[in-house]
Tab-separated table of C-alpha atoms and ligand atoms in Angstrom:
chain	number	residue	atom	x	y	z
A	1	MET	CA	-0.418	0.130	0.085
A	2	GLU	CA	1.066	3.250	-0.984
A	3	VAL	CA	1.123	6.684	1.298
A	4	ALA	CA	2.633	10.069	-0.079
A	5	SER	CA	4.373	12.305	1.710
A	6	ILE	CA	5.500	15.375	0.667
A	7	SER	CA	7.211	18.439	2.688
A	8	CYS	CA	5.144	21.625	2.767
A	9	ALA	CA	6.277	24.289	4.837
A	10	ASP	CA	3.448	26.645	5.183
A	11	TYR	CA	-0.133	27.129	4.416
A	12	GLU	CA	0.583	29.633	1.003
A	13	ILE	CA	-2.548	28.616	-0.697
A	14	ASN	CA	-0.813	28.265	-4.024
A	15	LYS	CA	2.419	26.029	-2.888
A	16	LEU	CA	0.275	24.221	-0.710
A	17	LYS	CA	-2.544	23.157	-3.072
A	18	ARG	CA	0.772	22.096	-5.818
A	19	LYS	CA	2.280	20.035	-2.770
A	20	MET	CA	-1.340	18.511	-2.201
A	21	GLU	CA	-1.687	18.077	-6.108
A	22	ASN	CA	1.904	16.025	-6.101
A	23	SER	CA	1.069	13.562	-3.255
A	24	LEU	CA	-1.874	13.124	-5.095
A	25	SER	CA	-0.168	11.970	-8.306
A	26	LEU	CA	2.256	9.932	-6.407
A	27	ILE	CA	-0.379	7.564	-5.887
A	28	GLY	CA	-2.000	7.652	-8.865
A	29	GLY	CA	-3.435	11.236	-9.773
A	30	VAL	CA	-6.950	12.501	-9.047
A	31	GLU	CA	-8.172	11.464	-12.147
A	32	ASP	CA	-7.895	7.906	-10.734
A	33	PHE	CA	-10.304	8.499	-8.013
A	34	VAL	CA	-12.910	11.080	-9.573
A	35	ASP	CA	-15.422	10.865	-12.910
A	36	SER	CA	-16.560	14.032	-14.261
A	37	SER	CA	-20.406	12.814	-13.123
A	38	ASP	CA	-18.983	12.184	-9.176
A	39	THR	CA	-20.235	14.423	-5.878
A	40	VAL	CA	-17.293	14.792	-3.913
A	41	LEU	CA	-17.680	14.792	-0.026
A	42	LEU	CA	-14.825	16.465	1.890
A	43	LYS	CA	-14.760	15.700	5.639
A	44	PRO	CA	-12.221	18.556	7.131
A	45	ASN	CA	-11.903	17.989	11.213
A	46	LEU	CA	-13.203	21.015	12.930
A	47	LEU	CA	-12.832	19.845	16.661
A	48	SER	CA	-14.205	23.186	17.840
A	49	PRO	CA	-14.845	26.656	17.066
A	50	LYS	CA	-11.336	27.741	16.521
A	51	PRO	CA	-9.338	30.051	14.397
A	52	PRO	CA	-6.948	28.650	11.015
A	53	ASP	CA	-3.743	28.830	13.240
A	54	SER	CA	-4.829	27.070	16.113
A	55	GLY	CA	-2.874	23.609	15.541
A	56	ILE	CA	-6.653	21.879	16.256
A	57	ILE	CA	-8.344	22.135	12.699
A	58	THR	CA	-7.610	21.103	9.587
A	59	ASN	CA	-6.212	24.360	7.630
A	60	PRO	CA	-9.308	26.409	5.972
A	61	ASN	CA	-6.571	26.748	2.935
A	62	VAL	CA	-5.977	22.755	2.824
A	63	VAL	CA	-9.739	22.479	2.393
A	64	LYS	CA	-9.606	25.400	0.134
A	65	SER	CA	-7.168	23.288	-2.167
A	66	ALA	CA	-9.019	20.171	-2.147
A	67	ILE	CA	-12.250	21.982	-3.256
A	68	GLU	CA	-10.508	23.693	-5.996
A	69	ILE	CA	-8.334	19.951	-6.871
A	70	PHE	CA	-11.923	18.529	-7.148
A	71	GLN	CA	-14.256	21.198	-8.462
A	72	GLY	CA	-11.347	20.849	-11.723
A	73	ARG	CA	-12.551	17.041	-12.318
A	74	ALA	CA	-16.143	16.004	-10.430
A	75	ALA	CA	-19.733	17.335	-11.114
A	76	GLU	CA	-20.014	18.689	-7.466
A	77	VAL	CA	-17.912	19.488	-4.365
A	78	LEU	CA	-19.392	19.142	-0.951
A	79	VAL	CA	-18.317	19.773	2.593
A	80	GLY	CA	-19.840	18.310	5.547
A	81	GLU	CA	-18.626	18.594	9.547
A	82	SER	CA	-20.361	18.099	12.976
A	83	SER	CA	-18.223	19.581	15.425
A	84	GLY	CA	-17.560	18.062	18.656
A	85	GLY	CA	-19.974	18.828	21.648
A	86	VAL	CA	-22.848	20.449	22.068
A	87	SER	CA	-23.936	23.836	23.289
A	88	GLY	CA	-27.216	25.487	24.333
A	89	GLU	CA	-30.483	24.796	23.007
A	90	PHE	CA	-29.287	23.636	19.262
A	91	ASP	CA	-26.961	21.072	18.737
A	92	SER	CA	-25.730	22.192	15.917
A	93	SER	CA	-24.865	25.825	17.068
A	94	LEU	CA	-20.949	24.931	17.891
A	95	THR	CA	-20.734	23.254	14.109
A	96	ASP	CA	-22.308	26.887	12.739
A	97	ARG	CA	-19.564	28.218	14.954
A	98	GLY	CA	-16.762	26.568	14.004
A	99	PHE	CA	-17.831	27.102	10.232
A	100	GLN	CA	-17.574	30.992	11.055
A	101	GLU	CA	-14.611	30.750	13.390
A	102	SER	CA	-12.136	28.436	11.072
A	103	GLY	CA	-12.583	30.554	7.876
A	104	LEU	CA	-14.159	27.232	6.448
A	105	GLU	CA	-17.857	29.175	5.780
A	106	GLU	CA	-15.986	31.802	3.853
A	107	VAL	CA	-13.843	29.429	1.960
A	108	CYS	CA	-16.987	27.422	0.987
A	109	SER	CA	-18.739	30.709	-0.205
A	110	GLU	CA	-15.651	31.954	-2.417
A	111	THR	CA	-15.554	28.449	-3.948
A	112	GLU	CA	-18.917	27.834	-4.106
A	113	ALA	CA	-18.831	24.757	-2.380
A	114	TYR	CA	-21.806	23.389	-0.655
A	115	LEU	CA	-21.213	23.398	3.158
A	116	ILE	CA	-23.039	21.018	5.349
A	117	ASN	CA	-23.807	21.107	8.938
A	118	PHE	CA	-24.246	17.008	10.119
A	119	ASP	CA	-26.065	18.029	12.835
A	120	ARG	CA	-28.966	19.151	10.611
A	121	ILE	CA	-29.400	16.477	8.162
A	122	GLU	CA	-31.340	13.505	7.433
A	123	CYS	CA	-29.129	10.294	8.419
A	124	GLU	CA	-29.767	6.549	7.937
A	125	LEU	CA	-29.078	4.093	10.849
A	126	ILE	CA	-26.617	1.493	9.503
A	127	SER	CA	-24.675	-1.019	11.845
A	128	VAL	CA	-22.064	-3.722	11.126
A	129	SER	CA	-21.652	-6.983	12.311
A	130	GLN	CA	-18.258	-6.871	13.205
A	131	GLY	CA	-18.419	-3.597	15.532
A	132	VAL	CA	-20.453	-2.869	18.464
A	133	GLY	CA	-23.927	-3.728	16.750
A	134	GLU	CA	-25.143	0.010	17.151
A	135	ASP	CA	-27.366	1.567	14.745
A	136	ILE	CA	-25.281	4.216	13.610
A	137	PRO	CA	-26.504	7.027	12.300
A	138	VAL	CA	-24.868	8.513	8.968
A	139	PRO	CA	-26.027	11.860	7.131
A	140	LYS	CA	-27.338	10.863	3.811
A	141	PRO	CA	-25.047	12.788	1.951
A	142	VAL	CA	-22.112	11.034	3.299
A	143	LEU	CA	-23.612	8.168	1.730
A	144	ASP	CA	-24.895	9.860	-1.418
A	145	ALA	CA	-21.600	11.024	-2.449
A	146	ASP	CA	-19.620	9.115	-5.010
A	147	ILE	CA	-16.082	9.656	-3.363
A	148	VAL	CA	-15.853	10.773	0.203
A	149	VAL	CA	-12.314	12.302	1.274
A	150	SER	CA	-10.938	12.576	4.732
A	151	LEU	CA	-9.122	15.967	5.342
A	152	PRO	CA	-7.829	15.146	8.980
A	153	LYS	CA	-5.307	17.410	11.131
A	154	LEU	CA	-2.093	15.560	12.499
A	155	LYS	CA	-2.800	15.235	16.402
A	156	THR	CA	-2.252	12.879	19.650
A	157	HIS	CA	-5.788	12.278	21.430
A	158	ALA	CA	-5.680	11.623	25.084
A	159	PHE	CA	-8.194	9.260	25.194
A	160	THR	CA	-7.514	7.920	21.789
A	161	LEU	CA	-3.784	8.264	21.780
A	162	PHE	CA	-3.810	9.553	17.803
A	163	THR	CA	-6.440	11.032	15.772
A	164	GLY	CA	-6.267	11.191	11.715
A	165	ALA	CA	-8.054	10.492	8.729
A	166	ILE	CA	-9.828	7.529	10.698
A	167	LYS	CA	-10.676	9.123	13.701
A	168	ASN	CA	-12.149	12.034	11.582
A	169	LEU	CA	-14.797	10.102	10.436
A	170	TYR	CA	-16.891	10.342	13.881
A	171	GLY	CA	-17.550	13.882	13.116
A	172	CYS	CA	-20.089	12.578	10.464
A	173	ILE	CA	-22.260	11.354	13.473
A	174	PRO	CA	-24.368	13.957	14.503
A	175	GLY	CA	-23.603	16.063	17.690
A	176	MET	CA	-25.982	14.116	20.476
A	177	LYS	CA	-25.130	10.939	19.433
A	178	LYS	CA	-21.318	11.580	19.241
A	179	ARG	CA	-21.968	12.207	23.187
A	180	GLU	CA	-23.650	8.947	23.251
A	181	TYR	CA	-21.706	6.282	22.243
A	182	HIS	CA	-18.624	8.145	24.793
A	183	LYS	CA	-21.380	7.087	27.639
A	184	LEU	CA	-21.646	3.475	25.992
A	185	TYR	CA	-17.955	2.832	25.329
A	186	PRO	CA	-16.196	4.439	28.066
A	187	ASN	CA	-12.977	1.899	27.446
A	188	PRO	CA	-10.446	3.297	25.107
A	189	LYS	CA	-10.376	0.424	22.798
A	190	ARG	CA	-14.417	-0.230	22.763
A	191	PHE	CA	-14.564	3.143	21.427
A	192	ALA	CA	-12.041	2.421	19.379
A	193	GLU	CA	-14.830	-0.103	17.935
A	194	VAL	CA	-17.336	2.263	17.328
A	195	ILE	CA	-14.813	4.433	15.239
A	196	VAL	CA	-13.987	1.645	13.173
A	197	ASP	CA	-17.771	0.561	12.440
A	198	ILE	CA	-17.892	4.235	11.273
A	199	LEU	CA	-15.277	3.549	9.078
A	200	GLN	CA	-16.765	0.296	8.008
A	201	ILE	CA	-20.124	1.578	6.655
A	202	ILE	CA	-18.491	5.062	4.994
A	203	LYS	CA	-15.287	3.660	3.410
A	204	PRO	CA	-13.733	6.693	2.141
A	205	ASP	CA	-11.784	6.720	-0.985
A	206	LEU	CA	-9.198	9.152	-0.140
A	207	SER	CA	-7.893	10.989	2.374
A	208	ILE	CA	-5.249	13.935	2.244
A	209	MET	CA	-4.071	14.995	5.775
A	210	ASP	CA	-2.833	18.114	7.089
A	211	GLY	CA	0.057	17.689	9.098
A	212	VAL	CA	2.235	21.017	8.475
A	213	GLU	CA	0.644	22.046	11.734
A	214	GLY	CA	-0.392	19.805	14.288
A	215	LEU	CA	-0.363	18.893	18.119
A	216	HIS	CA	1.414	16.597	20.313
A	217	GLY	CA	1.038	15.773	24.258
A	218	ASN	CA	-2.637	15.939	25.435
A	219	GLY	CA	-4.349	17.164	22.267
A	220	PRO	CA	-6.386	17.011	20.151
A	221	GLY	CA	-7.539	20.367	22.017
A	222	GLU	CA	-6.782	23.505	23.651
A	223	LYS	CA	-4.287	21.301	25.775
A	224	GLY	CA	-2.102	19.875	22.816
A	225	LYS	CA	1.177	21.208	22.141
A	226	LYS	CA	0.974	22.791	18.702
A	227	PHE	CA	4.187	21.437	16.329
A	228	HIS	CA	5.163	22.207	12.981
A	229	MET	CA	5.935	19.242	10.937
A	230	GLY	CA	5.670	20.551	7.554
A	231	VAL	CA	4.126	17.798	5.742
A	232	VAL	CA	0.867	16.828	3.724
A	233	MET	CA	0.264	13.440	3.458
A	234	ALA	CA	-2.290	11.277	0.717
A	235	SER	CA	-3.705	7.422	0.670
A	236	SER	CA	-6.278	5.722	-0.439
A	237	ASP	CA	-5.844	3.505	2.651
A	238	LEU	CA	-6.679	5.637	5.712
A	239	VAL	CA	-5.383	2.716	7.957
A	240	ALA	CA	-2.208	3.072	6.330
A	241	LEU	CA	-2.261	7.044	6.275
A	242	ASP	CA	-2.522	6.844	9.993
A	243	THR	CA	-0.252	4.095	10.725
A	244	VAL	CA	2.481	6.202	8.961
A	245	ALA	CA	1.244	9.769	10.430
A	246	ALA	CA	1.338	8.262	14.016
A	247	GLY	CA	4.906	6.589	13.238
A	248	TYR	CA	6.158	10.084	12.734
A	249	LEU	CA	5.093	11.168	15.865
A	250	GLY	CA	6.795	7.808	17.413
A	251	PHE	CA	3.725	5.404	17.992
A	252	GLY	CA	4.451	1.786	16.919
A	253	ASP	CA	2.094	-0.328	14.272
A	254	GLU	CA	0.064	-1.976	17.314
A	255	ASP	CA	-0.405	1.197	19.724
A	256	ILE	CA	-3.232	2.882	17.964
A	257	PRO	CA	-5.973	0.901	18.847
A	258	ILE	CA	-8.179	2.529	15.967
A	259	SER	CA	-5.819	1.485	13.400
A	260	LYS	CA	-5.090	-1.946	15.174
A	261	ILE	CA	-8.702	-2.816	15.262
A	262	ALA	CA	-9.231	-1.720	11.317
A	263	GLY	CA	-6.244	-3.747	10.205
A	264	ASP	CA	-7.673	-6.969	12.075
A	265	ARG	CA	-10.794	-6.259	10.072
A	266	ASP	CA	-8.640	-6.026	6.642
A	267	LEU	CA	-9.860	-2.513	6.448
A	268	GLY	CA	-6.244	-1.292	5.224
A	269	VAL	CA	-2.881	-1.949	6.321
A	270	ASN	CA	-1.564	-0.759	9.658
A	271	ASN	CA	1.946	-2.978	9.121
A	272	SER	CA	4.867	-0.632	7.990
A	273	ASP	CA	6.834	-2.834	6.156
A	274	LYS	CA	3.575	-3.392	3.902
A	275	ILE	CA	3.534	0.089	3.476
A	276	GLU	CA	5.321	1.937	0.847
A	277	ILE	CA	5.887	5.781	1.526
A	278	LEU	CA	6.467	8.005	-1.503
A	279	GLY	CA	7.784	11.562	-1.742
A	280	ASP	CA	10.485	13.592	-0.274
A	281	PHE	CA	9.461	14.040	3.235
A	282	ASP	CA	12.210	12.248	5.848
A	283	GLU	CA	10.836	11.201	8.792
A	284	PRO	CA	11.481	13.797	11.949
A	285	ASP	CA	13.842	13.647	14.241
A	286	GLU	CA	12.494	14.874	17.008
A	287	GLU	CA	10.973	13.307	19.874
A	288	PHE	CA	7.010	13.735	20.513
A	289	GLU	CA	5.138	13.913	23.494
A	290	LEU	CA	2.889	11.152	23.602
A	291	PRO	CA	-0.783	11.871	25.438
A	292	SER	CA	-0.872	10.946	29.030
A	293	GLY	CA	-3.038	7.789	28.399
A	294	SER	CA	-0.588	6.114	25.939
A	295	PHE	CA	0.863	3.636	28.639
A	296	LEU	CA	-2.554	1.539	28.784
A	297	ARG	CA	-1.905	1.155	24.857
A	298	ILE	CA	0.716	-1.846	26.157
A	299	LEU	CA	-2.221	-3.540	28.171
A	300	PRO	CA	-4.327	-6.382	26.820
A	301	ASN	CA	-8.157	-5.582	26.979
A	302	TRP	CA	-9.074	-8.138	29.959
A	303	ILE	CA	-6.682	-6.278	32.304
A	304	LEU	CA	-7.585	-2.743	30.891
A	305	GLU	CA	-11.405	-3.430	31.368
A	306	PRO	CA	-11.300	-3.743	34.817
A	307	ILE	CA	-8.450	-0.896	35.918
A	308	SER	CA	-9.082	1.307	33.551
A	309	ALA	CA	-11.211	3.411	35.402
A	310	SER	CA	-8.761	4.015	37.990
A	311	LEU	CA	-5.609	4.393	36.300
A	312	LYS	CA	-7.129	6.793	33.814
A	313	ALA	CA	-6.395	10.435	33.978
A	314	LYS	CA	-9.091	12.489	35.677
A	315	PRO	CA	-10.095	16.007	34.266
A	316	LYS	CA	-9.890	18.992	36.842
A	317	ILE	CA	-11.577	22.408	36.228
A	318	ASN	CA	-8.969	25.238	36.693
A	319	SER	CA	-11.861	27.934	37.870
A	320	ASP	CA	-8.732	30.838	36.864
A	321	ASN	CA	-9.470	29.781	33.417
A	322	CYS	CA	-12.970	28.787	33.591
A	323	ALA	CA	-15.175	31.063	31.315
A	324	LEU	CA	-18.474	29.310	32.434
A	325	CYS	CA	-19.512	29.036	29.134
A	326	GLU	CA	-21.232	25.659	29.930
A	327	ILE	CA	-19.761	23.390	26.494
A	328	CYS	CA	-18.503	21.120	28.600
A	329	LEU	CA	-21.924	21.102	30.711
A	330	GLU	CA	-23.682	20.425	27.635
A	331	SER	CA	-21.530	18.316	26.280
A	332	CYS	CA	-20.463	16.025	29.396
A	333	PRO	CA	-22.271	12.307	28.469
A	334	GLN	CA	-22.747	11.731	32.307
A	335	ASP	CA	-24.075	14.949	32.936
A	336	ALA	CA	-21.482	15.171	35.781
A	337	ILE	CA	-20.312	19.067	35.484
A	338	TYR	CA	-22.285	21.788	36.809
A	339	SER	CA	-21.529	25.120	37.615
A	340	ASP	CA	-21.234	26.479	41.363
A	341	SER	CA	-19.691	30.177	42.440
A	342	GLY	CA	-18.904	31.180	38.670
A	343	THR	CA	-17.215	28.298	37.569
A	344	ALA	CA	-17.871	24.678	36.299
A	345	ARG	CA	-17.408	21.929	38.708
A	346	ILE	CA	-16.620	18.085	38.252
A	347	ASN	CA	-18.702	15.634	39.712
A	348	ILE	CA	-15.267	12.790	40.095
A	349	ASP	CA	-18.009	10.016	41.253
A	350	ASP	CA	-19.897	10.475	37.638
A	351	CYS	CA	-17.021	11.007	35.826
A	352	ILE	CA	-16.151	8.362	32.929
A	353	LYS	CA	-12.654	9.811	31.729
A	354	CYS	CA	-13.734	10.316	28.317
A	355	LEU	CA	-11.790	13.654	28.667
A	356	CYS	CA	-14.486	15.302	26.298
A	357	CYS	CA	-14.107	17.982	28.351
A	358	HIS	CA	-10.558	18.805	28.070
A	359	GLU	CA	-11.278	18.090	24.423
A	360	LEU	CA	-13.557	20.841	24.038
A	361	CYS	CA	-13.069	23.384	26.713
A	362	PRO	CA	-12.256	26.504	24.370
A	363	LYS	CA	-10.267	28.126	27.289
A	364	GLY	CA	-8.055	25.205	28.200
A	365	ALA	CA	-9.192	25.270	31.740
A	366	VAL	CA	-10.027	21.639	31.609
A	367	GLU	CA	-6.641	19.888	32.831
A	368	ILE	CA	-5.598	16.516	33.201
A	369	GLU	CA	-5.007	15.279	36.364
A	370	GLU	CA	-2.683	12.178	35.928
A	371	ASN	CA	-2.590	8.638	38.628
A	372	PRO	CA	0.831	8.742	40.209
A	373	VAL	CA	0.950	4.799	39.335
A	374	PHE	CA	-0.091	5.960	36.250
A	375	ARG	CA	2.648	8.444	35.226
A	376	PHE	CA	5.555	6.318	36.595
A	377	PHE	CA	4.687	3.637	34.239
A	378	SER	CA	4.227	6.007	31.723
A	379	ASP	CA	7.388	7.094	31.990
A	380	LEU	CA	8.656	3.586	32.394
A	381	VAL	CA	7.208	2.698	28.519
A	382	SER	CA	7.494	5.885	26.497
B	401	SF4	S1	-14.496	24.758	32.007
B	401	SF4	FE1	-13.859	25.213	29.944
B	401	SF4	S2	-15.632	24.161	28.687
B	401	SF4	FE2	-16.524	24.252	30.818
B	401	SF4	S3	-17.737	25.907	31.132
B	401	SF4	FE3	-15.511	26.276	31.890
B	401	SF4	S4	-14.722	27.479	30.014
B	401	SF4	FE4	-16.459	26.607	29.195
B	402	SF4	S1	-16.734	14.973	33.145
B	402	SF4	FE1	-15.358	14.961	31.342
B	402	SF4	S2	-13.977	13.679	31.417
B	402	SF4	FE2	-15.741	12.939	32.932
B	402	SF4	S3	-17.616	11.930	31.948
B	402	SF4	FE3	-18.040	14.567	31.693
B	402	SF4	S4	-16.963	15.332	29.959
B	402	SF4	FE4	-16.071	12.748	30.350
C-alpha cells in the first residue's frame, strides 16, 4: 500500500495546492479517483470553533485547495462536518460557530462549494456485524456521495492516543449521538470499535492529511502542544495513512487501537513493512510528547477493562481559566459537570474519564490530573 508524504513548509495557498496535487499524483493522480459526473464530499476536522492557526483544526487553505482540486474534475464538491460537543438549545450551534471561526464558511462561499452541518441533516441508521452492533446514524450526503475524502489534522489525542484520517470520520456523526457513544463505550479500546464501525460503513475513497502543523502532548484540543512538521500526506488507505502519520509521532504499528482494529478487520494496512512511503518528506528526528494515556496501549483488554477507570487520567477544572461557557456542561455524556460559584465543577464520582470536556473546553480550563502510578509506568514505557 502506498502513502504519499510531501514536505510543505506552510499554508501559502498556491504552494500548498501544488504540494497536495503532487501527493495525489504519487498515488495515481486525482483522475484515478474521480469521474466528471461524481459528487465529492470533503470531511475536514473542525473539532471546535477555532481559528485557522490553532493547530487544532484542518487549516482552511487545505480545504480550499482540496475543493479546487476536485472542482476541476468532479460534478459537485460538498464539505460537511459536525464538531465535537454540543452547546445550548441547538445541538448544531457549535458546528455553525466552527464554520465561521475556522474560515471554512468563507472558503466555501468563495469557491461555491456546498457546506453542510451534519447536525441538521437526515441520517440513515446503519450497523456492521463485526462491530459493537449499534445502529449508527450516518448523514445521507455522506452515503450518497460518490467519493468521500477525509481531510484530517495530524494530532495526538488524550483518549484515543492519535487522531487522523479514521478518527476524523467521527465528525460525520451528529453531535448528541457522539456524546452517547462516549457514555456507552468509556473503555478506549471499545470506543475504537465504534470508530472502526464508522470507517467500515463510510469506506472513504481517499484521505489527504494536514500535517503542516499539528498537536502533540495531550491533544486534540486547547491543551495539546502545537508543532510544525511541514508535511501533507495522501493515501487511498486510511489505515496505512494513519499508521505512517502516527509513526512520525513515535507510535508503533500496534499502538493505536483504532488502526489496529481496522487492520484486524482488513479495512486497510497497519503494518509498516507493507506500506511504501513515497515523496520527499523525511521522517522527523524530533521526539514528540505522547498523551498521558499512552501507557494503557500496552495492556490487553482483559486487564484494561477492570482497571482503566482507576488508572486513567482525571479531568480537573482550573476555575481561574473557566469562563463558564457551559460547553462542557452540555457535552459531558454523564452530566457530571455543574456550575457553582461562577465556575464549572466536576462530580468525579459520575465521571467516566472520556476527557470530552478536556477536548472541547475553548479556554483550556480542563486540565488532566494523572494517577501517579500511571505516570510512573508511562515514563517507564515511553
Ligand atoms: S471548563 Fe471550559 S468548557 Fe467548561 S464551562 Fe469552563 S470554560 Fe466552558
Ligand atoms: S466530566 Fe469530562 S471526562 Fe468526565 S465524563 Fe464528563 S466529559 Fe467525560
